[in-house]
């Protein structure tokens, strides 16, 4: 396949994914050749971002299963979170978060990091801290018109905005620079029933490692990080499928709550 035809295929897939999201049309199969690599996935994602035209307010970071790291050359993937799909739930209310029905929908308890100024340093999980100006609790909403998005490998997931459909900003962690975030207990509830509990010790090198990964990945793609950009650092307790009409709530450190209500698009 020539470079021109590869670009054309990526744009065609991006257009189809974008149309399905815009028209709320379920996809029973992937609309084109499935990407074999993260580079192919990000080519599709880049086309979709350009065609979409909305402002990006953040990026989600997801983990790639250990048995797939060798094949895909990394242990994380990313996708954009658009500003008009970011809701503030820090005051204790439960914002409405729409999902694709039918399609895939899940809620994930996550630590959210807000970038300040990001320079051209070769950041790691320690040095990226200097680029962070706020840390919050939150919930990422994962949703796609393609119900099988997570069944065909991380490149397919990454190609459709990383399977993102919004972000709920929870209360801030005021003492985050001194807090032991890695060992902070996190629990996730759907309709009041606990569906998961864990600490960030399961998250590779933790939320700051996710931020460093994002800085490196976006730089390689030629995408700048504007001050105020959020990074949803990864599912702490797992990916919890959810249905329209249900509520999701995450509990951090036994005392910080953030929740939302799920509705159909």
Short mmCIF file of C-alpha atoms in Angstrom, two decimals, residues 90 110-114 132-138 169-182 184-186 200 207-208 230 236 251-253 255-258:
data_model
loop_
_atom_site.label_atom_id
_atom_site.label_comp_id
_atom_site.label_asym_id
_atom_site.label_seq_id
_atom_site.Cartn_x
_atom_site.Cartn_y
_atom_site.Cartn_z
CA UNK A 90 -16.69 18.83 42.24
CA UNK A 110 -9.33 8.03 37.61
CA UNK A 111 -6.87 10.55 38.99
CA UNK A 112 -6.85 13.71 36.86
CA UNK A 113 -3.73 15.82 36.41
CA UNK A 114 -3.83 19.35 34.98
CA UNK A 132 1.46 19.74 36.88
CA UNK A 133 -0.44 22.51 38.66
CA UNK A 134 -3.51 20.64 39.97
CA UNK A 135 -4.60 17.10 40.77
CA UNK A 136 -8.25 16.04 41.05
CA UNK A 137 -10.35 12.98 41.45
CA UNK A 138 -12.63 12.09 38.57
CA UNK A 169 -14.00 16.60 37.25
CA UNK A 170 -14.22 15.71 40.92
CA UNK A 171 -12.92 17.55 43.98
CA UNK A 172 -9.22 18.48 44.00
CA UNK A 173 -6.61 16.78 46.15
CA UNK A 174 -5.27 19.82 47.98
CA UNK A 175 -2.08 18.25 49.33
CA UNK A 176 -1.24 16.18 46.26
CA UNK A 177 2.46 17.08 46.27
CA UNK A 178 2.86 15.46 49.67
CA UNK A 179 0.11 12.83 49.48
CA UNK A 180 0.92 9.16 48.92
CA UNK A 181 -1.24 8.93 45.80
CA UNK A 182 0.07 5.53 44.80
CA UNK A 184 -4.58 5.90 48.10
CA UNK A 185 -7.55 3.49 48.22
CA UNK A 186 -10.10 3.94 45.43
CA UNK A 200 -2.72 3.12 42.03
CA UNK A 207 -0.53 8.72 37.30
CA UNK A 208 2.60 10.81 36.83
CA UNK A 230 -6.22 17.58 31.69
CA UNK A 236 -7.65 2.61 38.91
CA UNK A 251 -14.68 7.16 46.31
CA UNK A 252 -11.08 8.25 46.83
CA UNK A 253 -9.20 7.90 50.13
CA UNK A 255 -13.74 10.50 51.82
CA UNK A 256 -13.60 12.21 48.40
CA UNK A 257 -16.63 11.44 46.23
CA UNK A 258 -17.39 12.16 42.60
#
